[in-house]
Short mmCIF file of C-alpha atoms and ligand atoms in Angstrom, two decimals:
data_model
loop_
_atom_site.label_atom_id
_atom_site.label_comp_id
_atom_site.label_asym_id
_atom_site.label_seq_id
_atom_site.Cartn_x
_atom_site.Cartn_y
_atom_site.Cartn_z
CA UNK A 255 0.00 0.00 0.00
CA UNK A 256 1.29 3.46 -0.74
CA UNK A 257 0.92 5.95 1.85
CA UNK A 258 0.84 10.03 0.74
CA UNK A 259 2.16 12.22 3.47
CA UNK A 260 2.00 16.51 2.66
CA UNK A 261 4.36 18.51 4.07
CA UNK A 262 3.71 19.14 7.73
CA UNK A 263 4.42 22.51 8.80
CA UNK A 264 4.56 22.34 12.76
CA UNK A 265 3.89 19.84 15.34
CA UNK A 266 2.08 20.75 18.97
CA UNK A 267 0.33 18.66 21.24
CA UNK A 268 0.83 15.12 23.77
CA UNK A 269 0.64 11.82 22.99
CA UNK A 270 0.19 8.78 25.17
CA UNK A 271 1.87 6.01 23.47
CA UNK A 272 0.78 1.99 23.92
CA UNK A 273 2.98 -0.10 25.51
CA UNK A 274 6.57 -0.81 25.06
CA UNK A 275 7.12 -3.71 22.58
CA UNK A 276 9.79 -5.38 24.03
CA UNK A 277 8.47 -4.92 27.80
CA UNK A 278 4.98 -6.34 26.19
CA UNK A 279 6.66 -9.33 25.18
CA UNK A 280 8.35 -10.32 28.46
CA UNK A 281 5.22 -9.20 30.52
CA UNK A 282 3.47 -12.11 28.14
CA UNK A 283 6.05 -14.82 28.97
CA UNK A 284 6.41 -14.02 32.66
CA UNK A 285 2.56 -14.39 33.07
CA UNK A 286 2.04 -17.34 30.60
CA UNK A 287 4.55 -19.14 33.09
CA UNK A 288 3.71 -17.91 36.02
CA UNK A 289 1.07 -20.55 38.04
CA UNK A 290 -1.96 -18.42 38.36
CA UNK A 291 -3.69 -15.27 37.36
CA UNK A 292 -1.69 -12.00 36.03
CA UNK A 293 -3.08 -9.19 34.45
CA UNK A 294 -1.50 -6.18 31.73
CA UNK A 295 -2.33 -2.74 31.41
CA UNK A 296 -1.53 -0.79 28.43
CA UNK A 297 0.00 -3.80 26.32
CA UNK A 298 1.90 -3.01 23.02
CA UNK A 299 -0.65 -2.73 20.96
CA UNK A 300 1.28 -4.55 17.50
CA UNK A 301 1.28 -7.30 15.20
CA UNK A 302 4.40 -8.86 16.74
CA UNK A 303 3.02 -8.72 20.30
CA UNK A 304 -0.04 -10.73 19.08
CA UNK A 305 2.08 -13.46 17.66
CA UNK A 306 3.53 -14.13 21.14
CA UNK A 307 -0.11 -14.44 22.60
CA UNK A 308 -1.29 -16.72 19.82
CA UNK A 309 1.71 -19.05 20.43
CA UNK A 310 0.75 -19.04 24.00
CA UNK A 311 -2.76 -19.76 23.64
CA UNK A 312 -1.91 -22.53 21.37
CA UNK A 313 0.44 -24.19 24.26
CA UNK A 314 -2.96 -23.73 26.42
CA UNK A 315 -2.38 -20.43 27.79
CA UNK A 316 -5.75 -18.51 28.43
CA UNK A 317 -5.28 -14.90 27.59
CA UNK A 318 -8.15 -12.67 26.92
CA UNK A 319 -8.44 -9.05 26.66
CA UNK A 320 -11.39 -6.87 28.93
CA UNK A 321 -11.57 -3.45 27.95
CA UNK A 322 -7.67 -1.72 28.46
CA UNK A 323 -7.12 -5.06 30.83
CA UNK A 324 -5.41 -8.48 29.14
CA UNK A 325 -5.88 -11.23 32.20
CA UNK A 326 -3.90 -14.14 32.12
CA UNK A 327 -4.34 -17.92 33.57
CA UNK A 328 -0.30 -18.71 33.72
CA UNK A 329 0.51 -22.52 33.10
CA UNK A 330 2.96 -23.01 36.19
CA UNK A 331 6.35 -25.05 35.52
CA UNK A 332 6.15 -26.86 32.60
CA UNK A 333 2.25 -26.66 32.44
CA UNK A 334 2.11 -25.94 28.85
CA UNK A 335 0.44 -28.51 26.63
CA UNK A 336 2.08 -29.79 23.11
CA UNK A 337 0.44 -27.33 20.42
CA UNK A 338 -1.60 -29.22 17.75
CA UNK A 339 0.13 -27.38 14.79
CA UNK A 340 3.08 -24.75 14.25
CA UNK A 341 3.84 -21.89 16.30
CA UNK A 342 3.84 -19.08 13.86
CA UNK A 343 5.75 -15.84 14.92
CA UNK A 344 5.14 -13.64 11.61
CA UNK A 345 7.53 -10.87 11.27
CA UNK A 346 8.75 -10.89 15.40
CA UNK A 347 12.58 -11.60 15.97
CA UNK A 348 11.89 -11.64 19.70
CA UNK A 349 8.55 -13.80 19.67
CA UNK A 350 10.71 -16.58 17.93
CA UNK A 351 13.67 -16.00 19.85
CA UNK A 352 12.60 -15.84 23.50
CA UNK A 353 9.11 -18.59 23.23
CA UNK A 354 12.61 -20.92 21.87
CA UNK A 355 13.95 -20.18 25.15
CA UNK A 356 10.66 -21.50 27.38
CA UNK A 357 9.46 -24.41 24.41
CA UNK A 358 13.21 -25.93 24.08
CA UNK A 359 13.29 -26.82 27.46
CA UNK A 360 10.08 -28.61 28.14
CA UNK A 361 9.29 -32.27 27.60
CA UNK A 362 7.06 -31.86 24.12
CA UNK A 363 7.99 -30.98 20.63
CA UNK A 364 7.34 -27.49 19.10
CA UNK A 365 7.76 -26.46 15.20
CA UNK A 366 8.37 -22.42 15.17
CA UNK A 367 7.72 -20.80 11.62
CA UNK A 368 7.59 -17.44 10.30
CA UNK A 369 7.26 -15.11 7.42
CA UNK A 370 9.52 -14.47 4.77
CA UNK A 371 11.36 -11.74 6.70
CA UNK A 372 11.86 -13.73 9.56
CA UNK A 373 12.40 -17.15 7.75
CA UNK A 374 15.60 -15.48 6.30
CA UNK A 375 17.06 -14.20 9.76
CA UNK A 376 19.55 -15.87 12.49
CA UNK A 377 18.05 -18.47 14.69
CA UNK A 378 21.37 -20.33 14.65
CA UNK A 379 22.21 -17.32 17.74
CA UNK A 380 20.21 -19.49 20.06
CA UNK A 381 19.91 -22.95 18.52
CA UNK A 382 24.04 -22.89 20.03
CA UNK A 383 23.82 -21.92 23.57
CA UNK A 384 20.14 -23.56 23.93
CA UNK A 385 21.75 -26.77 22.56
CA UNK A 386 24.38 -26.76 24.75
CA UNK A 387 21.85 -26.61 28.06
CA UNK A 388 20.75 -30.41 26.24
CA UNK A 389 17.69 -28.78 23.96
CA UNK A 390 17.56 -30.56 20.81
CA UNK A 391 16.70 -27.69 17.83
CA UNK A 392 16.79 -29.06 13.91
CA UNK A 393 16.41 -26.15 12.25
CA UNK A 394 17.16 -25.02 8.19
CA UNK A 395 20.80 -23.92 8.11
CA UNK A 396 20.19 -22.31 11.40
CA UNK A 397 16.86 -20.17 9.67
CA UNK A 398 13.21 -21.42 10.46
CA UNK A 399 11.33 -23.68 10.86
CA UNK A 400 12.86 -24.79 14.13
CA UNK A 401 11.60 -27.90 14.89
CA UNK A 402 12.07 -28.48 18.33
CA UNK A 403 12.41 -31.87 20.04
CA UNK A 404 11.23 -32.64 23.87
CA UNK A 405 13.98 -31.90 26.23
CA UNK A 406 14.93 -34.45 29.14
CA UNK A 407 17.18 -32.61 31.42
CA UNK A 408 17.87 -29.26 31.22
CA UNK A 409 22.23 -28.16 31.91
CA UNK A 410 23.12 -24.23 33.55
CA UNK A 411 25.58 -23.28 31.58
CA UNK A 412 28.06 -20.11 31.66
CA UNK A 413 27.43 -18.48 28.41
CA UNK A 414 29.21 -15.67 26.53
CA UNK A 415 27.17 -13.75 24.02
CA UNK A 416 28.99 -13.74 20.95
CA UNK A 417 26.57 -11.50 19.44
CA UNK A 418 25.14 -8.23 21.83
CA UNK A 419 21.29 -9.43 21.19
CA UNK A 420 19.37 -9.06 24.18
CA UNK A 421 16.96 -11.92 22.38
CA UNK A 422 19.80 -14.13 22.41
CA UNK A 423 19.92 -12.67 26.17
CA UNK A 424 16.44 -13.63 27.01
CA UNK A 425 16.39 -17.07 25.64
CA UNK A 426 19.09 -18.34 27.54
CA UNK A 427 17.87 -17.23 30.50
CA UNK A 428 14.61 -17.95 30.17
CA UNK A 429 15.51 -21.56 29.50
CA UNK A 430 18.34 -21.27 32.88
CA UNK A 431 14.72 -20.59 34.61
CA UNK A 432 14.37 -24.09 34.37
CA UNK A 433 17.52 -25.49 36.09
CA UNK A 434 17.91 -24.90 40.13
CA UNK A 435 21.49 -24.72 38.83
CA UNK A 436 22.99 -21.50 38.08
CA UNK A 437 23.18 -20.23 34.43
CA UNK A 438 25.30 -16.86 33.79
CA UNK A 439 25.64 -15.02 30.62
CA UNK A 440 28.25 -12.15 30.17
CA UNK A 441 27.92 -9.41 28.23
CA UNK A 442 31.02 -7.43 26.87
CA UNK A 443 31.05 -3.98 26.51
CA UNK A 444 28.23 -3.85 23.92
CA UNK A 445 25.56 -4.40 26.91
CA UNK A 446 21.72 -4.84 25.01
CA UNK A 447 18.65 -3.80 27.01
CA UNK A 448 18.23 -5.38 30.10
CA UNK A 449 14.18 -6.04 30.76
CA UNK A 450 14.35 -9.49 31.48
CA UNK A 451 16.77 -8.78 34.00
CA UNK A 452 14.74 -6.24 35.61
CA UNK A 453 11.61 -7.55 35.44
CA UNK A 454 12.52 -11.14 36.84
CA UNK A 455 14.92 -9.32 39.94
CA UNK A 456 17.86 -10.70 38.51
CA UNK A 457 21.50 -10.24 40.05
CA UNK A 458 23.85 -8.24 37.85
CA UNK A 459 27.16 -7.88 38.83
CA UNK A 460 29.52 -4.69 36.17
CA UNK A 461 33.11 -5.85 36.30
CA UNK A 462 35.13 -3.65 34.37
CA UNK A 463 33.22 -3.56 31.16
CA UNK A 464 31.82 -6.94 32.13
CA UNK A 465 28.13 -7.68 33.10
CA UNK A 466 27.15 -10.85 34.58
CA UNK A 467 23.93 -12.13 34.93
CA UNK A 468 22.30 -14.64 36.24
CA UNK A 469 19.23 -17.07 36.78
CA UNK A 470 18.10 -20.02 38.31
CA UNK A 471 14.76 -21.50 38.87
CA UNK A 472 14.73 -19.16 42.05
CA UNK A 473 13.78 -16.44 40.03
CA UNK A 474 11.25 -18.21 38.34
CA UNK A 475 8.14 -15.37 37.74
CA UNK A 476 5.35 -15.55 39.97
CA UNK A 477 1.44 -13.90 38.75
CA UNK A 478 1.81 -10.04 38.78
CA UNK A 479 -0.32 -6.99 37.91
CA UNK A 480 1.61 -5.72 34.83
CA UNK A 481 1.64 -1.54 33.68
CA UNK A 482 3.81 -1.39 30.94
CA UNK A 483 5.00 2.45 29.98
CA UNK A 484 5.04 3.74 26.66
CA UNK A 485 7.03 2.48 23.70
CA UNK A 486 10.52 4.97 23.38
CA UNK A 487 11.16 3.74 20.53
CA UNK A 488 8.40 4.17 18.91
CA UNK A 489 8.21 7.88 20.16
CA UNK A 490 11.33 8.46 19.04
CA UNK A 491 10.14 8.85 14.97
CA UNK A 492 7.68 11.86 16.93
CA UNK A 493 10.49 13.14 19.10
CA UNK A 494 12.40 13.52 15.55
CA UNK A 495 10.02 15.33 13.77
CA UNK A 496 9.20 17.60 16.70
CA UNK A 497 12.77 18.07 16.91
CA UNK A 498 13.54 19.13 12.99
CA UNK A 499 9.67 21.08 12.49
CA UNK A 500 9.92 24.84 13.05
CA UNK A 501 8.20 26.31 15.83
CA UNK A 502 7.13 23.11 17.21
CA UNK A 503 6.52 21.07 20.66
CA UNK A 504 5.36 17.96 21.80
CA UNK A 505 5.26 16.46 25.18
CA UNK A 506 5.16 12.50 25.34
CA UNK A 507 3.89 11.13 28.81
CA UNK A 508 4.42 7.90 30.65
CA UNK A 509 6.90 7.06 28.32
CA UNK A 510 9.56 4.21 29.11
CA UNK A 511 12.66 5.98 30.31
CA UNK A 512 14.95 2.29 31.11
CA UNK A 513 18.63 3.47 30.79
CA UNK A 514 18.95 0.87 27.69
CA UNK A 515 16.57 2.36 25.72
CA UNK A 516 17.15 6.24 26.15
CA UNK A 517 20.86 6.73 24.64
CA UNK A 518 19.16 8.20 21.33
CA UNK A 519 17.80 10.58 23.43
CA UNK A 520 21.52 11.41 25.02
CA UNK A 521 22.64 11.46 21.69
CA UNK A 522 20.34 13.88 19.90
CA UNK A 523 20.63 16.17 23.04
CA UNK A 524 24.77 16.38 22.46
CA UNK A 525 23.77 16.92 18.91
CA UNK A 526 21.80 20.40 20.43
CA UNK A 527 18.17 18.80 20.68
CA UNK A 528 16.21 20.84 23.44
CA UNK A 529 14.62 17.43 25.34
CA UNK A 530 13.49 17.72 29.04
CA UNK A 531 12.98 14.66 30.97
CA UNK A 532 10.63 13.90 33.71
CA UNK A 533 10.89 10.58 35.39
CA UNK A 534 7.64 10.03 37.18
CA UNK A 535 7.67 6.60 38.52
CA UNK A 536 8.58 2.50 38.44
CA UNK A 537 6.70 -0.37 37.49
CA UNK A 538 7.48 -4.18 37.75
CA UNK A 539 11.31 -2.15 37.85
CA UNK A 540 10.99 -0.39 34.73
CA UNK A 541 11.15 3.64 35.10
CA UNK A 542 9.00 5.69 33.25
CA UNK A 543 7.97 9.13 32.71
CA UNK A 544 7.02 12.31 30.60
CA UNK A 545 9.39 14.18 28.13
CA UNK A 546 8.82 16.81 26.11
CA UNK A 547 10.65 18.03 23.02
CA UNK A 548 10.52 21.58 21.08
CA UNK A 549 12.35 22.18 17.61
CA UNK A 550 15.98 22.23 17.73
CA UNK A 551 19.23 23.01 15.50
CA UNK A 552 20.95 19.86 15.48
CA UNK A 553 24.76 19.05 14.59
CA UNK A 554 25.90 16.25 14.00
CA UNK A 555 28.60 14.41 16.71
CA UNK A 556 30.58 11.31 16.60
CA UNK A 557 28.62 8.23 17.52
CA UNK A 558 30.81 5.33 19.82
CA UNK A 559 30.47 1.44 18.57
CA UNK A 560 30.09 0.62 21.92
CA UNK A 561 26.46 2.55 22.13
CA UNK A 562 24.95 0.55 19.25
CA UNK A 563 23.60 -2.14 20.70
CA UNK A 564 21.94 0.56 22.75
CA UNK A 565 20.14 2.61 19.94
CA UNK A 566 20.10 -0.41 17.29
CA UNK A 567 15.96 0.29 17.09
CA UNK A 568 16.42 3.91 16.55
CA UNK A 569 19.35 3.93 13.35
CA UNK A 570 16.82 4.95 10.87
CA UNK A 571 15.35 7.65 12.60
CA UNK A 572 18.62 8.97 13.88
CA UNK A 573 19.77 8.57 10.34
CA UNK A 574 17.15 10.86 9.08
CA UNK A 575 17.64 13.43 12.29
CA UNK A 576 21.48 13.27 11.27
CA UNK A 577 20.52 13.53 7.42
CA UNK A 578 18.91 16.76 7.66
CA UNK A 579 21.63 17.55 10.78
CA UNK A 580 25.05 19.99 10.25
CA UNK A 581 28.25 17.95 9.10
CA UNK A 582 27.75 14.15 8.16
CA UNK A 583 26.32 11.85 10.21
CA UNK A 584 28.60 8.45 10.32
CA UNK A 585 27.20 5.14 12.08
CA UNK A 586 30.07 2.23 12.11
CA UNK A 587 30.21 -1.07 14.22
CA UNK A 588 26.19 -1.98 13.06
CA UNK A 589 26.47 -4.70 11.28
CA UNK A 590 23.40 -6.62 13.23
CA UNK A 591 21.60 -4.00 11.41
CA UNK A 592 21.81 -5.98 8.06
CA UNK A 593 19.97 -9.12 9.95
CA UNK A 594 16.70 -6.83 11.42
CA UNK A 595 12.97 -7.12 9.66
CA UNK A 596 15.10 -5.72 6.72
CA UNK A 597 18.97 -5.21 5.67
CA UNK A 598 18.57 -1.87 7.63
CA UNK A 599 21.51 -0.74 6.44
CA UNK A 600 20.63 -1.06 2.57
CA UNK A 601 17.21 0.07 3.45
CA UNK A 602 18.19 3.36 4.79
CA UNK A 603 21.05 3.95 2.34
CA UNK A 604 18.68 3.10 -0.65
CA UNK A 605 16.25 5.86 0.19
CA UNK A 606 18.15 8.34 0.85
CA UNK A 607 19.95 8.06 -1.90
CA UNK A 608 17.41 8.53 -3.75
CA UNK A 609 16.45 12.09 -1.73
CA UNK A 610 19.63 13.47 -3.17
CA UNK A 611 22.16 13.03 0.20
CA UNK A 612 25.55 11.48 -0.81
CA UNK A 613 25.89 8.27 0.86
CA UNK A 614 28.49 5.62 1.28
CA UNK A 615 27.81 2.11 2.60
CA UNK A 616 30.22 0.38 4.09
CA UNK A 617 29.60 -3.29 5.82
CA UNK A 618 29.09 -2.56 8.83
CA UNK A 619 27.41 1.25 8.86
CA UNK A 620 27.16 4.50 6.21
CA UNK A 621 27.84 7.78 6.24
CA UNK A 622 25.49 10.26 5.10
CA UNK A 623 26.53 13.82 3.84
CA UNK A 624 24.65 16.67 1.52
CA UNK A 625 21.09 18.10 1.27
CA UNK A 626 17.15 17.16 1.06
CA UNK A 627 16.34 17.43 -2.80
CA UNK A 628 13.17 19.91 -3.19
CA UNK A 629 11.16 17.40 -5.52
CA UNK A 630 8.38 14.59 -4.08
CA UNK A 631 9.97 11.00 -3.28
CA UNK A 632 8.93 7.83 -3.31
CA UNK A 633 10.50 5.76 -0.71
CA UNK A 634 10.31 2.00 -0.13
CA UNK A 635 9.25 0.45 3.67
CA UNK A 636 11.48 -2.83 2.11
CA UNK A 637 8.59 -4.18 4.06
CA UNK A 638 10.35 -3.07 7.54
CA UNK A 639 8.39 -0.93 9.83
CA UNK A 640 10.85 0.66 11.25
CA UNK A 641 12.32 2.21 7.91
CA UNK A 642 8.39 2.52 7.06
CA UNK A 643 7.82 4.88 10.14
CA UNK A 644 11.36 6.72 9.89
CA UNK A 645 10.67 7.22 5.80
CA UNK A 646 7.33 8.62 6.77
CA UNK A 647 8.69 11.31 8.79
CA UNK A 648 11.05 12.52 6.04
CA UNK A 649 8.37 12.26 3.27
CA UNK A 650 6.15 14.60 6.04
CA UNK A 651 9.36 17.22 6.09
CA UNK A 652 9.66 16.79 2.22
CA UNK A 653 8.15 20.63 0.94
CA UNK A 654 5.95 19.20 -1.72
CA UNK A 655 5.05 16.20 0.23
CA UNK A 656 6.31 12.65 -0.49
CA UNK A 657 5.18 8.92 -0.29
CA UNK A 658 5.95 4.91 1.50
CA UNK A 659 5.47 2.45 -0.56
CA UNK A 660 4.65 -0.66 1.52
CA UNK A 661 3.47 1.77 4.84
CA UNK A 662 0.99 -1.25 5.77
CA UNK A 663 3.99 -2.67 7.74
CA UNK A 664 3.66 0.02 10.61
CA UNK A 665 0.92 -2.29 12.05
CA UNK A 666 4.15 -4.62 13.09
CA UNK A 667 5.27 -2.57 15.94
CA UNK A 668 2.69 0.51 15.46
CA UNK A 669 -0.93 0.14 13.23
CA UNK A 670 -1.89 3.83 14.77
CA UNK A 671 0.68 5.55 13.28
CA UNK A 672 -0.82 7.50 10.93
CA UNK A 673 -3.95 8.52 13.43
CA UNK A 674 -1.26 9.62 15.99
CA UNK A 675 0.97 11.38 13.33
CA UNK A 676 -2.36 13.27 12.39
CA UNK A 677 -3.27 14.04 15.61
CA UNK A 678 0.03 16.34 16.91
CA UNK A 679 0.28 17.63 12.64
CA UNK A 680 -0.37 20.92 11.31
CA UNK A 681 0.16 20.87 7.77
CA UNK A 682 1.16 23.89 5.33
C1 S3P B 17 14.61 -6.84 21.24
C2 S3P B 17 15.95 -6.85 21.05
C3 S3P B 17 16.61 -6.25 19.88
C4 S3P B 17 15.70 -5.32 19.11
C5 S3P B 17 14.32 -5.88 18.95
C6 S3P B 17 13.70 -6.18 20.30
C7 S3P B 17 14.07 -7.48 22.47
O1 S3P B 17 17.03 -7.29 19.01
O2 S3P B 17 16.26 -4.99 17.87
O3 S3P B 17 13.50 -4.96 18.26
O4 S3P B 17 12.92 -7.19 22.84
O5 S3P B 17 14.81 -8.26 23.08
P1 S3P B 17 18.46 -8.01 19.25
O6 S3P B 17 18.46 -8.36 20.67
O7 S3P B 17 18.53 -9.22 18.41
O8 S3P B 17 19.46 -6.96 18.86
#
């Protein structure tokens, strides 16, 4: 579907986001094991958060949704029953990733599909460490289907991520949930966000540029009344157009503010972006609160590998905030970009490209130099919502307007996008 955006001339207003994706996700699990009744507030509202509750309703999971109120009867250790037919995860990474984690370790086969996007992407990450706690994954040259085989003892195991992916994270210790053993993994420098952590009380030890974490059937989630805060990274595509609009302000409230999600924001406020902060409060461990932006010169500044794992959701949108910024705006060290929903870094170098910046692509980033061209574009979502939603917001700065081609894919993470975009828009 091609989506028409005009040129939007300021932006003014609040929004109140749905919940965070990733938080969504984990609040799911955590219930869908837990032995007895939990309830969510203010769940993701997304494609990919569906998936995970249709996998868990087929492993007998009873989830159901009252007004603004999603109640869940948890299963209790290993209480889940052998589904009938495939799990199917559609376009969501961390639905395949972490369910692998809780289905590899129980005593029943599982098949785990998805769609073409996610049928082309890494599983081979967590077939290796889930293996070696005695799962038994086949899988297609490490790609789905995994079919996964019943599991007869489960091994802690000291695991180093060789790749920072907090869904490699989660599965591993959502299946060391499941041993009274100990399981650790250590993260290196490159530390990924840290909700399972937080929401299941982990301990985390920092030993010079280390971070240890670990898990045992201790820790194993018990029912819980869930509020999960608004999705940052899905406010950051607003927080960027507020930012680059003239005589513009928005303020965003109850948004997630966890440390491992907000170093875009750090960033775009070295590169001169005027963002205030507000934390208002904590729940299940996760801080949250308002922020509100107004337009801002921005400048480009040099971006540190080591923060990448750490803003990995927000490249595009940075990308377009550092397209239209002073000097040239250089990411290197993201090569896990080219294994997202699409080959991010193609995806973002493609279309802007074609807006008239000089770009060069290198393996692992891009830098992107020169100026907006005056004329309307038509940009490509390469069937990634995140490049979808970040495209959008150019084609809206565009002065004769612009299009997406392929702008259904916002429903992934985001299907009010366009309503919410509408609703803080003044157009020229
Ligand atoms: C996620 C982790 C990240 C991120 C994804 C959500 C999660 O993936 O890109 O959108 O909820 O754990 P990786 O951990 O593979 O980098």
């Amino acid at each position: 579907m091609k989506q028409n955006f005009s040129n939007i001339s300021k932006v003014r207003g609040e929004l109140s986001l749905p919940g965070d994706k990733s938080i969504s996700h984990r609040a799911l699990i955590f219930s869908a094991l837990a032995d007895g009744k939990s309830t969510i507030k203010n769940l993701a509202d997304s494609q990919d958060v569906n998936t995970t509750i249709e996998c868990f309703a087929k492993v007998g999971v009873n989830i159901n949704n009252v007004g603004e109120v999603y109640r869940i009867e948890g299963a209790g250790f290993k209480g889940f029953n052998e589904s009938d037919s495939p799990l199917y995860c559609g376009n969501s990474g961390t639905t395949s990733r972490l369910i692998s984690g809780v289905l590899a370790v129980q005593d029943f086969p599982t098949v785990i599909t998805g769609d073409e996007s996610l049928s082309n992407r890494p599983m081979g990450r967590i077939i290796e460490p889930l293996e070696k706690m005695g799962c038994k994954i086949i899988s297609k040259d490490g790609k789905l289907p995994l079919h996964i085989l019943p599991c007869d003892r489960i091994k802690a195991i000291d695991y180093i991520l060789p790749v920072s992916s907090a869904q490699v994270k989660g599965a591993v210790l959502l299946a060391g949930l499941h041993s009274e053993d100990f399981t650790t993994v250590e993260e290196n420098n490159l530390f990924t966000r840290d909700h399972t952590e937080r929401m299941l009380n982990l301990p985390v030890e920092i030993i010079g540029g280390k971070k240890i974490t670990k898990i045992s059937s201790a820790f194993y989630p018990k029912p819980a009344d869930y509020f999960i805060p608004g999705d940052i990274s899905t406010a950051a595509f607003f927080i960027v157009l507020t930012l680059i609009s003239k005589n513009s302000n928005l303020i965003l409230r109850n948004i997630s503010l966890n440390e491992t999600r907000t170093n875009f924001l750090n960033i775009l406020i070295s590169m001169g972006a005027e963002i205030i902060i507000t934390p208002k409060g904590n729940s299940n461990n996760e801080p949250f609160g308002d922020v509100i932006v107004k337009s801002s010169e921005l400048k480009n500044i040099e971006i540190d590998p080591n923060i990448i794992p750490g803003i990995i959701d927000e490249i595009p949108i940075l990308s377009i905030a550092g397209a239209l910024a002073e000097d040239d705006f250089i990411v290197r060290g993201a090569k896990e970009l080219r294994v997202k929903e699409s080959d991010r870094i193609n995806s973002i170098c493609l279309n802007l490209n074609k807006a008239g910046f000089d770009i060069t692509e290198f393996d692992d980033g891009f830098s992107i130099g020169g100026k907006l061209e005056n004329s309307y574009q038509s940009f490509e979502s390469y069937g990634d919502h995140r490049i979808a939603m970040g495209f959008s917001v150019l084609a809206s700065l565009t002065e004769k307007g612009s299009e997406v081609n392929g702008f259904e894919c916002v429903s992934v993470s985001n299907p009010n996008f366009l309503n919410q975009l509408n609703s803080i828009a003044e157009f020229s």
